Coordinates of C-alpha atoms in Angstrom, one line a residue:
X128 CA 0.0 0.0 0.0
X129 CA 1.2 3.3 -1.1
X130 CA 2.7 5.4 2.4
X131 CA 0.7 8.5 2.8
X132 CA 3.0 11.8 2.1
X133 CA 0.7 14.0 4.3
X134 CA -2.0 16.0 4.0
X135 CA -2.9 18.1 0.6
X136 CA -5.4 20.9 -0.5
X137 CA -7.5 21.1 -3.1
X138 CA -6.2 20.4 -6.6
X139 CA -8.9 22.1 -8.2
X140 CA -8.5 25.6 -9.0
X141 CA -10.8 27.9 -6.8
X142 CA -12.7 29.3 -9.6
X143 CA -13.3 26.4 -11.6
X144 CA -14.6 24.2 -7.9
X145 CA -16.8 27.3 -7.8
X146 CA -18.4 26.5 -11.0
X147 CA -18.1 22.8 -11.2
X148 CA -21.5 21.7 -11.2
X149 CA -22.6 24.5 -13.8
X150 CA -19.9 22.9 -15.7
X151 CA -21.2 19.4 -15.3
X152 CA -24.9 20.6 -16.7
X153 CA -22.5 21.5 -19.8
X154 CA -21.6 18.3 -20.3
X155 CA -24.5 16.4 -19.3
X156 CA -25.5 19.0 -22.6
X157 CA -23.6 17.5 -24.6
X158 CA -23.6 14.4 -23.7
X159 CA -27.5 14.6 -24.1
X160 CA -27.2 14.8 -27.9
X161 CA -25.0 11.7 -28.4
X162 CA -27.7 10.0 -26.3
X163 CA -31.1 11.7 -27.6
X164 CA -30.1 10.4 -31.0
X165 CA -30.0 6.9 -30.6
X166 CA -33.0 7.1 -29.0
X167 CA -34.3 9.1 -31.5
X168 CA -33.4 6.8 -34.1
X169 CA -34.9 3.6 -32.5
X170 CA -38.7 5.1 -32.6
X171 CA -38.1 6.1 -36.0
X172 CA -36.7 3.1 -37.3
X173 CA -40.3 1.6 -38.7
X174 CA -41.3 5.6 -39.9
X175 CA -37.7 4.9 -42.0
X176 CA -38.4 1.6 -43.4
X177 CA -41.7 2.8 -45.1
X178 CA -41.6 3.8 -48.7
X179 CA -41.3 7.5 -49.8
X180 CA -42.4 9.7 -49.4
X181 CA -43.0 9.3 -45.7
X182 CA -39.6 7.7 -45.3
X183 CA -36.2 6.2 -47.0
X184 CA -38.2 2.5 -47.4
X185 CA -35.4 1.5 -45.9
X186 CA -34.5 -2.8 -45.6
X187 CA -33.9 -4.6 -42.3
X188 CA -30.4 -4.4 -43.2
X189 CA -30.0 -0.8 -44.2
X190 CA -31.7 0.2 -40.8
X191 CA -29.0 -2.0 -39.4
X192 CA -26.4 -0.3 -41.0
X193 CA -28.0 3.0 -40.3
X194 CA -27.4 1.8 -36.3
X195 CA -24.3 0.4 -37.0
X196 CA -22.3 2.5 -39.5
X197 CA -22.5 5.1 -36.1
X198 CA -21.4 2.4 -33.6
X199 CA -18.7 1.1 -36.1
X200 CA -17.0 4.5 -36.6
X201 CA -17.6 5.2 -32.9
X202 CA -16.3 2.3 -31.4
X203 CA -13.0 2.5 -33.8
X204 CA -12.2 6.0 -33.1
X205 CA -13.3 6.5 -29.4
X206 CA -9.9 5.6 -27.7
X207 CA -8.1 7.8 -30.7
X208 CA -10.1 10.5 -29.1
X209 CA -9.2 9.9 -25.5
X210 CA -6.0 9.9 -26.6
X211 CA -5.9 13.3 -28.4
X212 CA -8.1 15.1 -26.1
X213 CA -5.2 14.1 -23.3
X214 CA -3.0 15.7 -25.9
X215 CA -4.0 18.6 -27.1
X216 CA -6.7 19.8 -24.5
X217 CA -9.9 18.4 -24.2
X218 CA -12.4 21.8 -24.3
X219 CA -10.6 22.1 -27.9
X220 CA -11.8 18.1 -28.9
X221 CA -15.0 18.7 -26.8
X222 CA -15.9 22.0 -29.7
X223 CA -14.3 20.1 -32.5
X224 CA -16.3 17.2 -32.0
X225 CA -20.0 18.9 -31.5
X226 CA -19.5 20.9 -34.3
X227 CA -19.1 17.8 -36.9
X228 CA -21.9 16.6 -34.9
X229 CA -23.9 19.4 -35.6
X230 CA -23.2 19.6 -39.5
X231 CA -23.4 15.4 -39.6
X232 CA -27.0 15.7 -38.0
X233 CA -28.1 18.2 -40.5
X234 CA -27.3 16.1 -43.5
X235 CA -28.9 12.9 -42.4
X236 CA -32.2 14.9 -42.1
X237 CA -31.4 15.8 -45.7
X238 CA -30.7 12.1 -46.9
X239 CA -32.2 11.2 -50.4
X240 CA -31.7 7.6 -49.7
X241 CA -30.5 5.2 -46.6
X242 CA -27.2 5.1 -48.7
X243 CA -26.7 9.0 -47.6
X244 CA -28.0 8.0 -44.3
X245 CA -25.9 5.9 -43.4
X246 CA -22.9 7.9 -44.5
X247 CA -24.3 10.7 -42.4
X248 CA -24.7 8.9 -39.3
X249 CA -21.0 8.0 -40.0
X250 CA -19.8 11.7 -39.9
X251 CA -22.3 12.2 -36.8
X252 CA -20.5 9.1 -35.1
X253 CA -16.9 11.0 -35.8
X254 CA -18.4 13.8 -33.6
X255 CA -19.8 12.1 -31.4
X256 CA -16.5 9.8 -31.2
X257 CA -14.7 13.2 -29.4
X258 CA -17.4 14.6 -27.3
X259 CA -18.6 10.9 -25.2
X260 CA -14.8 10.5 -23.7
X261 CA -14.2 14.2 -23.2
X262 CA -17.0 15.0 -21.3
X263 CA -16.3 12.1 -18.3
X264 CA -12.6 13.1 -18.5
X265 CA -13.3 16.6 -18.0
X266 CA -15.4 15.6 -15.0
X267 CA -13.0 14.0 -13.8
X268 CA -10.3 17.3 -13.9
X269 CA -13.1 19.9 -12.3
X270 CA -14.3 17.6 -8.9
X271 CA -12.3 16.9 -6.1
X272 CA -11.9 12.4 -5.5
X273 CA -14.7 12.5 -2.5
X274 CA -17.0 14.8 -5.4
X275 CA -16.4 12.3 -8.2
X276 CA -19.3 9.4 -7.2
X277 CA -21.5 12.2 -6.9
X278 CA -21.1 13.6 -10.0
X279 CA -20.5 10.4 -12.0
X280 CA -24.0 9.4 -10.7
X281 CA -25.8 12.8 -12.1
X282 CA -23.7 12.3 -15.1
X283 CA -25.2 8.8 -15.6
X284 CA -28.4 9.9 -14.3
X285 CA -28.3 12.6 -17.8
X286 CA -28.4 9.4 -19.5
X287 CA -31.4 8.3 -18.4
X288 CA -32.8 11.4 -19.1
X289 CA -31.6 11.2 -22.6
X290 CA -33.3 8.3 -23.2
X291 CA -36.6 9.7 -21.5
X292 CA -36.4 12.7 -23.7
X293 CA -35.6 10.9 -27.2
X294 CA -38.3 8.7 -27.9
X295 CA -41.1 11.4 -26.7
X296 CA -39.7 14.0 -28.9
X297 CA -38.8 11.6 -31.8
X298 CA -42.6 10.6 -31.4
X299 CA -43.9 14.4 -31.4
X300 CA -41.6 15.3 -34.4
X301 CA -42.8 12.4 -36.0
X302 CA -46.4 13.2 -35.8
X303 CA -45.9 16.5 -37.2
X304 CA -43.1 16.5 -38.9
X305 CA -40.7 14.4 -41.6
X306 CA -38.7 12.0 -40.4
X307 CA -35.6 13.7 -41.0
X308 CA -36.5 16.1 -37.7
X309 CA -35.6 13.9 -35.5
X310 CA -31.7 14.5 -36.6
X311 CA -32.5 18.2 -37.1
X312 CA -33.1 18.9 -33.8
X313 CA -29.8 18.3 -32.4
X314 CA -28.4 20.9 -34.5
X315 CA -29.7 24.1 -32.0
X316 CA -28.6 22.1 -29.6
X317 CA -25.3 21.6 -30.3
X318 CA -25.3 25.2 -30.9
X319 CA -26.4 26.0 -27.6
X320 CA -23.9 23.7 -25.9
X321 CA -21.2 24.9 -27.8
X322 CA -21.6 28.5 -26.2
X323 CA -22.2 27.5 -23.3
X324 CA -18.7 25.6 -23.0
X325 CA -16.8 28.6 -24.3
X326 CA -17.8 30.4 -21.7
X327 CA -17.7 27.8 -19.1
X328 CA -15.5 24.9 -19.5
X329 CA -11.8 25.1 -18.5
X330 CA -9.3 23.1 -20.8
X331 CA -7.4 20.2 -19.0
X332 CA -4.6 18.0 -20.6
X333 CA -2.0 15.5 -19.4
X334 CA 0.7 17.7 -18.5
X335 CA 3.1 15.1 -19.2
X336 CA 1.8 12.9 -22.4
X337 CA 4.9 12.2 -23.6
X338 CA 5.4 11.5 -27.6
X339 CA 2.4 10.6 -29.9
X340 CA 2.4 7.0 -30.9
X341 CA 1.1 6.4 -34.3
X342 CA 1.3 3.1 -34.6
X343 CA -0.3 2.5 -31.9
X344 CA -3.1 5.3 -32.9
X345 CA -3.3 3.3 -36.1
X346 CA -3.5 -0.3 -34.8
X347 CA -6.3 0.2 -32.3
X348 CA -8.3 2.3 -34.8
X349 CA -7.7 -0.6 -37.7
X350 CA -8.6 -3.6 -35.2
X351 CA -11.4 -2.3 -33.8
X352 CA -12.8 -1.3 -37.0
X353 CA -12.2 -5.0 -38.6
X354 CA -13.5 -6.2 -35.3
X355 CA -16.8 -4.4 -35.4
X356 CA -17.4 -4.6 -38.9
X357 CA -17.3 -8.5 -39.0
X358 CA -19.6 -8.7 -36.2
X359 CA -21.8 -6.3 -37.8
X360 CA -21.7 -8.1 -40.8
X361 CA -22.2 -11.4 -39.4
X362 CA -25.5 -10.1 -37.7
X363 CA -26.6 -8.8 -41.5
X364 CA -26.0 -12.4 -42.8
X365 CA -27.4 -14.1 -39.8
X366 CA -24.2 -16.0 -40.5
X367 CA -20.7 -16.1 -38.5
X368 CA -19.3 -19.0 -40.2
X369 CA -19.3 -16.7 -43.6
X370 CA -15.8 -16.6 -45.2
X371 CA -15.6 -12.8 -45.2
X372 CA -17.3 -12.6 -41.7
X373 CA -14.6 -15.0 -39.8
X374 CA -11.3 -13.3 -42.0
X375 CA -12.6 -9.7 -40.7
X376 CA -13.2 -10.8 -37.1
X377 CA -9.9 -12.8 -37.4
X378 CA -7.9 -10.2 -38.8
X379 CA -9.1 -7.6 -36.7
X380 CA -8.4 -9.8 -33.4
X381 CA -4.9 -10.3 -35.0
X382 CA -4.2 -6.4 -35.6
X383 CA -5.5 -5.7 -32.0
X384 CA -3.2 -8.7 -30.7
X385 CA -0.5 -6.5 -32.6
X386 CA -1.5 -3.4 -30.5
X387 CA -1.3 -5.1 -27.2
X388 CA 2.5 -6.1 -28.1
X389 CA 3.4 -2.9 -29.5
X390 CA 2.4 -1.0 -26.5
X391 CA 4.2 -3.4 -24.0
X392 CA 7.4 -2.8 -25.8
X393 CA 7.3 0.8 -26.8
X394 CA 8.7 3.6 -24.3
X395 CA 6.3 5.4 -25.1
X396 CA 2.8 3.8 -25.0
X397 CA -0.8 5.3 -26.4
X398 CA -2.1 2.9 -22.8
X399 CA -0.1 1.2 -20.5
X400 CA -1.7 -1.8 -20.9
X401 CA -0.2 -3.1 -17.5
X402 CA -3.7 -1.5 -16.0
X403 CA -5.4 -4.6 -17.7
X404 CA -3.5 -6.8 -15.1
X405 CA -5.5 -5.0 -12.4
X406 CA -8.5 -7.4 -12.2
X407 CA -11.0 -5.0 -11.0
X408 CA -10.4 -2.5 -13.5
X409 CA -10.7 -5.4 -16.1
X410 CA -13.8 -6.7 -14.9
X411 CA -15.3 -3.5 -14.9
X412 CA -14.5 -3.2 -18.5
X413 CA -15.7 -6.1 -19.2
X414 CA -19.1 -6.0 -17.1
X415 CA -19.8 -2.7 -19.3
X416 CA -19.7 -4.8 -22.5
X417 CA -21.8 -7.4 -21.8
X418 CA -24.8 -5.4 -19.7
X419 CA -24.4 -3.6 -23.3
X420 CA -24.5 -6.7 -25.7
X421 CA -27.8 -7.7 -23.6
X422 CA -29.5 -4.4 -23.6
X423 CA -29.0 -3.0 -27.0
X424 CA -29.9 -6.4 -28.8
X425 CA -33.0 -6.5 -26.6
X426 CA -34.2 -2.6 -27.2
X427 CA -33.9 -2.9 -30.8
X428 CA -36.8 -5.9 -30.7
X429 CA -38.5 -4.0 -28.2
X430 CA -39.5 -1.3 -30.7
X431 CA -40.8 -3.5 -33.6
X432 CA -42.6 -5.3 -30.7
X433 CA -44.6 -2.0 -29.8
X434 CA -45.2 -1.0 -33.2
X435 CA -45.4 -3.5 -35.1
X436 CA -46.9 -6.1 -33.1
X437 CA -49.2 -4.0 -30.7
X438 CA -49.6 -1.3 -33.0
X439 CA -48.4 1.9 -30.9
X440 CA -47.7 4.5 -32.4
X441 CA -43.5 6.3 -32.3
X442 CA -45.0 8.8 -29.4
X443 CA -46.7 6.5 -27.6
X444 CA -43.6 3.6 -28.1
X445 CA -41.7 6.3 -26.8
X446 CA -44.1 7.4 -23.5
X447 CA -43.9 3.1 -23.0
X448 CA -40.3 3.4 -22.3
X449 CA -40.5 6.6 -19.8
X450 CA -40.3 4.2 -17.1
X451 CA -37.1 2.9 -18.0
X452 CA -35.3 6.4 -18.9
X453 CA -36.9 6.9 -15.3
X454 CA -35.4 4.6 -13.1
X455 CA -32.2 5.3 -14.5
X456 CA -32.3 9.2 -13.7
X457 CA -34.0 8.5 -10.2
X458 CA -31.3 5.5 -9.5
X459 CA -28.4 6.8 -10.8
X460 CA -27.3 9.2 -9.1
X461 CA -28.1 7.7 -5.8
X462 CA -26.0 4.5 -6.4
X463 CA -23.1 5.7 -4.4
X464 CA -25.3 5.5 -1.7
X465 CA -26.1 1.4 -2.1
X466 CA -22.2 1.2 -2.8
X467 CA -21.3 2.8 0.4
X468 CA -23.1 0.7 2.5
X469 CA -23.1 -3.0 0.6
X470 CA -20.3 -2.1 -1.5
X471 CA -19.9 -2.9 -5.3
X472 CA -19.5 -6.4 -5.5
X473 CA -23.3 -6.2 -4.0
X474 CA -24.8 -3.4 -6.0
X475 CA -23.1 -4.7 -9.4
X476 CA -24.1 -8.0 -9.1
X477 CA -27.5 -7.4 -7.9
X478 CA -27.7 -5.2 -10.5
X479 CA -26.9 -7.6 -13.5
X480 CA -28.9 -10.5 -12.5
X481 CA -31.9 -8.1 -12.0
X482 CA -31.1 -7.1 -16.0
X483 CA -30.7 -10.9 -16.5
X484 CA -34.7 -11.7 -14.9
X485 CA -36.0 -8.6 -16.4
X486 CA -34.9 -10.0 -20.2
X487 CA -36.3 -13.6 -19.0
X488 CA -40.0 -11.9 -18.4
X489 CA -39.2 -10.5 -21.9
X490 CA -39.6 -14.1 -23.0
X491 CA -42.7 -13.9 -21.3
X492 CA -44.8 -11.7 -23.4
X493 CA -47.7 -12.5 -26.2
X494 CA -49.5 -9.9 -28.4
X495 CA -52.2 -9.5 -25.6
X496 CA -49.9 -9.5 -22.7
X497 CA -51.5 -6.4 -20.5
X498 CA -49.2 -3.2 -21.0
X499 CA -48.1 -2.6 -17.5
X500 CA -46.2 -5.5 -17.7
X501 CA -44.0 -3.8 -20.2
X502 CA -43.7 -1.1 -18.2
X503 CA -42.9 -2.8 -14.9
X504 CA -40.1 -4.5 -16.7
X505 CA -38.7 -1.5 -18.4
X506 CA -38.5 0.3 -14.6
X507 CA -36.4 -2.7 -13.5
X508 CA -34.3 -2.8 -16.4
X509 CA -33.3 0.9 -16.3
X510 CA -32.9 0.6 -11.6
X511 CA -30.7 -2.3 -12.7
X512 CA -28.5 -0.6 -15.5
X513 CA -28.3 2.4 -13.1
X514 CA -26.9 0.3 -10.5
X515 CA -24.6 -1.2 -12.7
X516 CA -22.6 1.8 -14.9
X517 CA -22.3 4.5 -11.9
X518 CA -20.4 2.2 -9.6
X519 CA -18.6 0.5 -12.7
X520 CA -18.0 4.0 -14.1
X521 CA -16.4 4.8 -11.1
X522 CA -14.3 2.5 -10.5
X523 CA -12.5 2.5 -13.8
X524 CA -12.0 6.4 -13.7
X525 CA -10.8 6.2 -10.3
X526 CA -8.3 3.1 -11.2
X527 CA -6.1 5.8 -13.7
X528 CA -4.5 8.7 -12.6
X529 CA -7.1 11.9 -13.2
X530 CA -4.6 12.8 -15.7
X531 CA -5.2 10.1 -18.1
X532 CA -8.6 10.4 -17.0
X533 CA -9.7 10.7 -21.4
X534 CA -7.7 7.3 -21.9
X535 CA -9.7 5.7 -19.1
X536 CA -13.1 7.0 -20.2
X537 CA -12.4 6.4 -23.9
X538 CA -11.5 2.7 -22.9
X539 CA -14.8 2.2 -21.0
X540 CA -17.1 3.3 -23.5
X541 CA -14.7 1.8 -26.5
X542 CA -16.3 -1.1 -25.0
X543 CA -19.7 -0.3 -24.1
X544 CA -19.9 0.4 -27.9
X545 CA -18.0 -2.7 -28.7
X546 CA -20.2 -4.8 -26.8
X547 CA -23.8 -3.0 -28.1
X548 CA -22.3 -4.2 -31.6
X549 CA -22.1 -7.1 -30.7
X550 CA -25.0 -7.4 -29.0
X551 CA -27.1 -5.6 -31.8
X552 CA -25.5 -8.3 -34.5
X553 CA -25.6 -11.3 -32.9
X554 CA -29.2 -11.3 -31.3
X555 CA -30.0 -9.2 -34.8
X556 CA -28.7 -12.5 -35.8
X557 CA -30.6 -14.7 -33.6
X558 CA -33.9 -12.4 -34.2
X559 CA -33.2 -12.8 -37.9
X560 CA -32.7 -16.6 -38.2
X561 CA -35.5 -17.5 -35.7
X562 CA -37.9 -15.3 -37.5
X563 CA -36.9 -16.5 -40.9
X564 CA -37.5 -19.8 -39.6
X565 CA -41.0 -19.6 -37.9
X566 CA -42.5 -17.9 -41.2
X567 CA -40.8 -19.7 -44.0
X568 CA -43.8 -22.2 -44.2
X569 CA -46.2 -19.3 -44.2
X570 CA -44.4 -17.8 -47.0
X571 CA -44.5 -20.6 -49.5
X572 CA -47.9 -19.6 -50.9
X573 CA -46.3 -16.2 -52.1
X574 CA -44.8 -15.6 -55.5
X575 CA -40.9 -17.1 -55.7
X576 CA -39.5 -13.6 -56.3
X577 CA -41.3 -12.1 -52.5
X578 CA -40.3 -14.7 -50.6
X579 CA -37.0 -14.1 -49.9
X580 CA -37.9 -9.6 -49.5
X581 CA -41.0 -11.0 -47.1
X582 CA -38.8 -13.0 -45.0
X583 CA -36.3 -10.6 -43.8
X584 CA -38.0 -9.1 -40.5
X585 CA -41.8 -8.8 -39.6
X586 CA -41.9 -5.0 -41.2
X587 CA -41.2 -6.8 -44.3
X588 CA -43.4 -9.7 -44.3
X589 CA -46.3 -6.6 -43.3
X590 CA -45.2 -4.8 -45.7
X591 CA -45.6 -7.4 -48.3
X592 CA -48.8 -8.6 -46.9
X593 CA -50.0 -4.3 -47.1
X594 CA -49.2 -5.0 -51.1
X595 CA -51.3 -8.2 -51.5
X596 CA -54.8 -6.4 -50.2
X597 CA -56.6 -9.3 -48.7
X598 CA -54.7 -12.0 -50.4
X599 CA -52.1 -10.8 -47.3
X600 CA -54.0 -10.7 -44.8
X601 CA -53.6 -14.0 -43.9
X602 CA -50.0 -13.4 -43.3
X603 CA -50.7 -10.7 -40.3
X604 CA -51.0 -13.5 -37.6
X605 CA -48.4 -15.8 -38.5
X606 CA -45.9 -12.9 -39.1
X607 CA -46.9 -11.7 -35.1
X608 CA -46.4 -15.0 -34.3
X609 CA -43.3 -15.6 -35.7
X610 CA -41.8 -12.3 -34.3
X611 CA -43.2 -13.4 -31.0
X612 CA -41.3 -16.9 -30.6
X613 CA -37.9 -15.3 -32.5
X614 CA -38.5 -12.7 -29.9
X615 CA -38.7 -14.7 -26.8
X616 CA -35.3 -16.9 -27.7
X617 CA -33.7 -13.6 -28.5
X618 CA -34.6 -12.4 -24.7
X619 CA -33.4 -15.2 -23.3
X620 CA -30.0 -15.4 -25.2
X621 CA -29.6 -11.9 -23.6
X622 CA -30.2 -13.3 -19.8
X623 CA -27.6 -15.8 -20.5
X624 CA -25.4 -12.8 -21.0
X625 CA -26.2 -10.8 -18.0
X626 CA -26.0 -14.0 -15.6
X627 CA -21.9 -14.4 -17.0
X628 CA -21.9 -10.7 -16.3
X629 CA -23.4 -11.5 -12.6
X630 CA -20.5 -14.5 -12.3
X631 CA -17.6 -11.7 -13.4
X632 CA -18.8 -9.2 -11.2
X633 CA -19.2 -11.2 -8.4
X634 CA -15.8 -12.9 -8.7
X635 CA -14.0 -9.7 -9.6
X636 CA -15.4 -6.4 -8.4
X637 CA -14.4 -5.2 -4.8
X638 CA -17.0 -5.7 -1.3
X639 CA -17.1 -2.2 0.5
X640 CA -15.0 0.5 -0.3
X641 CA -11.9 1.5 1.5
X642 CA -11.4 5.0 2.9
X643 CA -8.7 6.7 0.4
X644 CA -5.8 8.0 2.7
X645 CA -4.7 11.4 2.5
X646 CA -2.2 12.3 0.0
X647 CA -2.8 8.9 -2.0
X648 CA -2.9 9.4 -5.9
X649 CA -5.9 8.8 -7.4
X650 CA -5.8 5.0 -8.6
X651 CA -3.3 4.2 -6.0
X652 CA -5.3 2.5 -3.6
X653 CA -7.3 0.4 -6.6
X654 CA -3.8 -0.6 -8.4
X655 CA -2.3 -1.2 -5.1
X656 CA -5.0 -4.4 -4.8
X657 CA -4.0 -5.3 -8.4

């Protein structure tokens, strides 16, 4: 254990402690956008599969892409980020970013086609890519250690309200507006956040980062591209034997293999990846992944259930999931206070296999399942993720030194988005195939050249039966059916996940806290356990 030098003051500067939780509603701000519109996007994913001119008439697999092409360019550039913003300053990356936020946002609501789309959402992920890591590390540089639970827990609790506010306003906009409003309106607000952090946020930097590595830049961005892309693309073609899928995956493993080597021998590492043999701070990674593999498969169903299957409409899909959004900005923020007395060993694990039974009743529910079912489940889901990423968040910014505080936060949500990928494709991928299988029969009584179109997701095999008048009718049921079953398997593929998540957590994670002793570093105390 690390010998206490004596006491110290403050490290924050008087006027920015002053300040500090005007400057967190700043980046809560921002933060809010890179949130709001992915929860935007998911109510307005059937509104975009329908023909013109009321949307793109976008396939299962373009509206996959239009998910994915953001997570892929995210995930691949979000440690780069962390990186630079330790660099260079990260008010200056925090600007930069917004701002290609704000111009990729008003393209997409300009797209012509979901090819443009998706190439939009690719430029809004670049933005997004330097504003999610800055805003934790910045946190990070303006509270005092004893502040940083706190505010970590409001910070998480803004993302509950982001996901409160973006399906209700997707809904409204979609009701009286095009669909290309709901990526509009992130464009005033990015220009009110951006004002508001010139005139608010301080810059912070690692005063001592040492040389740039570029190859190390270079290997992490090309692996984790590769990476996501074949999992991505093995969820588009239900298929992760495919040639292409297993060479990508493969390659990209290899590539990130080469990254890990690279920094252990260079003298001047992008991450000294020595903090992976600290098995708290790696199970926290890891816990983050797969809570995110089992809720981001699961929420994409979830819509196409609503819609599609119980007929709601985007506004009221979106009012159904208030009770998630929530629990998350009631629970949040008081986390610290179930960690301080039971620990987080307790309040993680507890929290994952409450995740894990709130998928299982997902398996659970028919086309005339009562609604407050859904929403009683939704409210658990969102106390249990709350009681899972405040004390997880914590614990990996506190395991770093506050001045590589971008590198840790970039690390933790590399792999949230890492694992939502992966979660999206492979229960995309179980969704898919199960589907494809519970209609096929149904299907044979359509002409050759519909089948395959039909059988792609239950918005397809609608929107063929919509085509056939009342020849098609007959394909409503089975279709709800068949969405139903692939549904159910889907769910309970996720609580598989979140029970290994429970077992890592609950092997891993630390019981109560220790008291930090004065004049300790911050990480000291966690890496001194490592």
């Amino acid at each position: 254990m690390t010998t206490p030098v004596g006491p110290v003051g403050p490290r924050i500067p008087e006027a920015v402690h002053r300040r500090r939780w005007a400057i967190l509603g700043v980046l809560m701000l921002s933060l809010l956008i890179v949130v709001l519109d992915n929860s935007i996007l998911n109510v307005a994913i059937k509104t975009i599969s329908t023909p013109a001119p009321v949307g793109l008439g976008a396939t299962q697999s373009e509206l996959e892409w239009a998910i994915n092409s953001y997570t892929l360019v995210f995930a691949g550039l979000l440690f780069s980020a962390g990186l630079l913003g330790d660099r260079i300053g990260r008010k200056k990356v925090l600007l930069g970013g917004l701002v290609v936020f704000g111009i990729g946002s008003a393209l997409a609501a300009e797209s012509g086609s979901p090819a443009q789309l998706i190439a939009f959402r690719a430029l809004m992920a670049l933005g997004a890519a330097f504003v999610m890591p800055a805003t934790l590390a910045v946190l990070m540089n303006v509270f005092e250690r004893e502040e940083q639970p706190k505010a970590i827990g409001i910070w998480a609790g803004g993302v509950g309200l982001a996901i409160a506010i973006g399906p209700i306003t997707g809904g409204l906009l979609l009701d009286h507006f095009w669909w290309g409003s709901v990526f509009l309106v992130n464009v005033p607000i990015v220009i009110v956040a951006v004002a508001l952090m010139l005139w608010l946020v301080p810059d912070s930097r690692d005063p001592h980062p040492g040389r740039i590595d570029p190859v190390g830049v270079a290997l992490s961005v090309v692996g984790l591209i590769l990476l996501v892309y074949g999992i991505i693309k093995g969820g588009e073609l239900a298929d992760f034997t495919d040639p292409t899928v297993l060479t990508t995956i493969t390659a990209g493993l290899l590539v990130l293999v080469a990254f890990v080597v690279h920094e252990k021998r260079s003298d001047h590492p992008s991450i000294d990846v020595t903090y992976f043999r600290n098995k708290v701070f790696s199970a926290a990674i890891a816990v983050i992944a797969l809570v995110f593999f089992a809720l981001m498969g699961v929420t994409f169903f979830s819509v196409f259930y609503t819609q599609s299957v119980r007929g709601y409409s985007p506004l009221q899909t979106g009012l159904l999931m208030l009770p998630l959004a929530a629990a998350q900005m009631v629970f949040a923020p008081r986390a610290r206070l179930v960690v301080d007395r039971f620990g987080v060993k307790a309040t993680t694990t507890t929290g994952m296999l409450v995740i894990a039974a709130t998928l299982v009743a997902f398996a659970t529910l028919e086309a005339d399942t009562p609604i407050w079912i859904l929403e009683v489940v939704f409210f658990f889901m969102g106390a249990g993720m709350a009681h899972i990423m405040t004390p997880t968040s914590v614990v990996i910014m506190q395991a770093l030194p506050r001045e590589k505080a971008g590198s840790a936060s970039a690390l933790s949500n590399t792999f949230r988005q890492v694992g939502g990928a992966l979660g999206i494709a492979v229960l995309g991928s179980v969704l898919s195939t199960s589907y494809r299988g519970g209609i096929q029969d149904d299907l044979a009584a359509l002409p050759a050249g519909l089948r395959g179109t039909a059988g792609e997701s239950i918005e397809a095999t609608l929107g063929v039966a919509a085509k056939l008048g009342d020849r098609g009718r007959a394909l409503v049921d089975p279709a709800n059916d068949a969405f139903l079953h692939a549904m159910h398997v889907t769910a309970l593929w996720g609580a598989g996940v979140a029970v290994v998540g429970a077992v890592v957590v609950g092997l891993f994670l630390p019981g109560r806290p220790k008291e930090p002793q004065d004049g300790a570093d911050e990480g000291e105390l966690v890496r001194a356990d490592s």
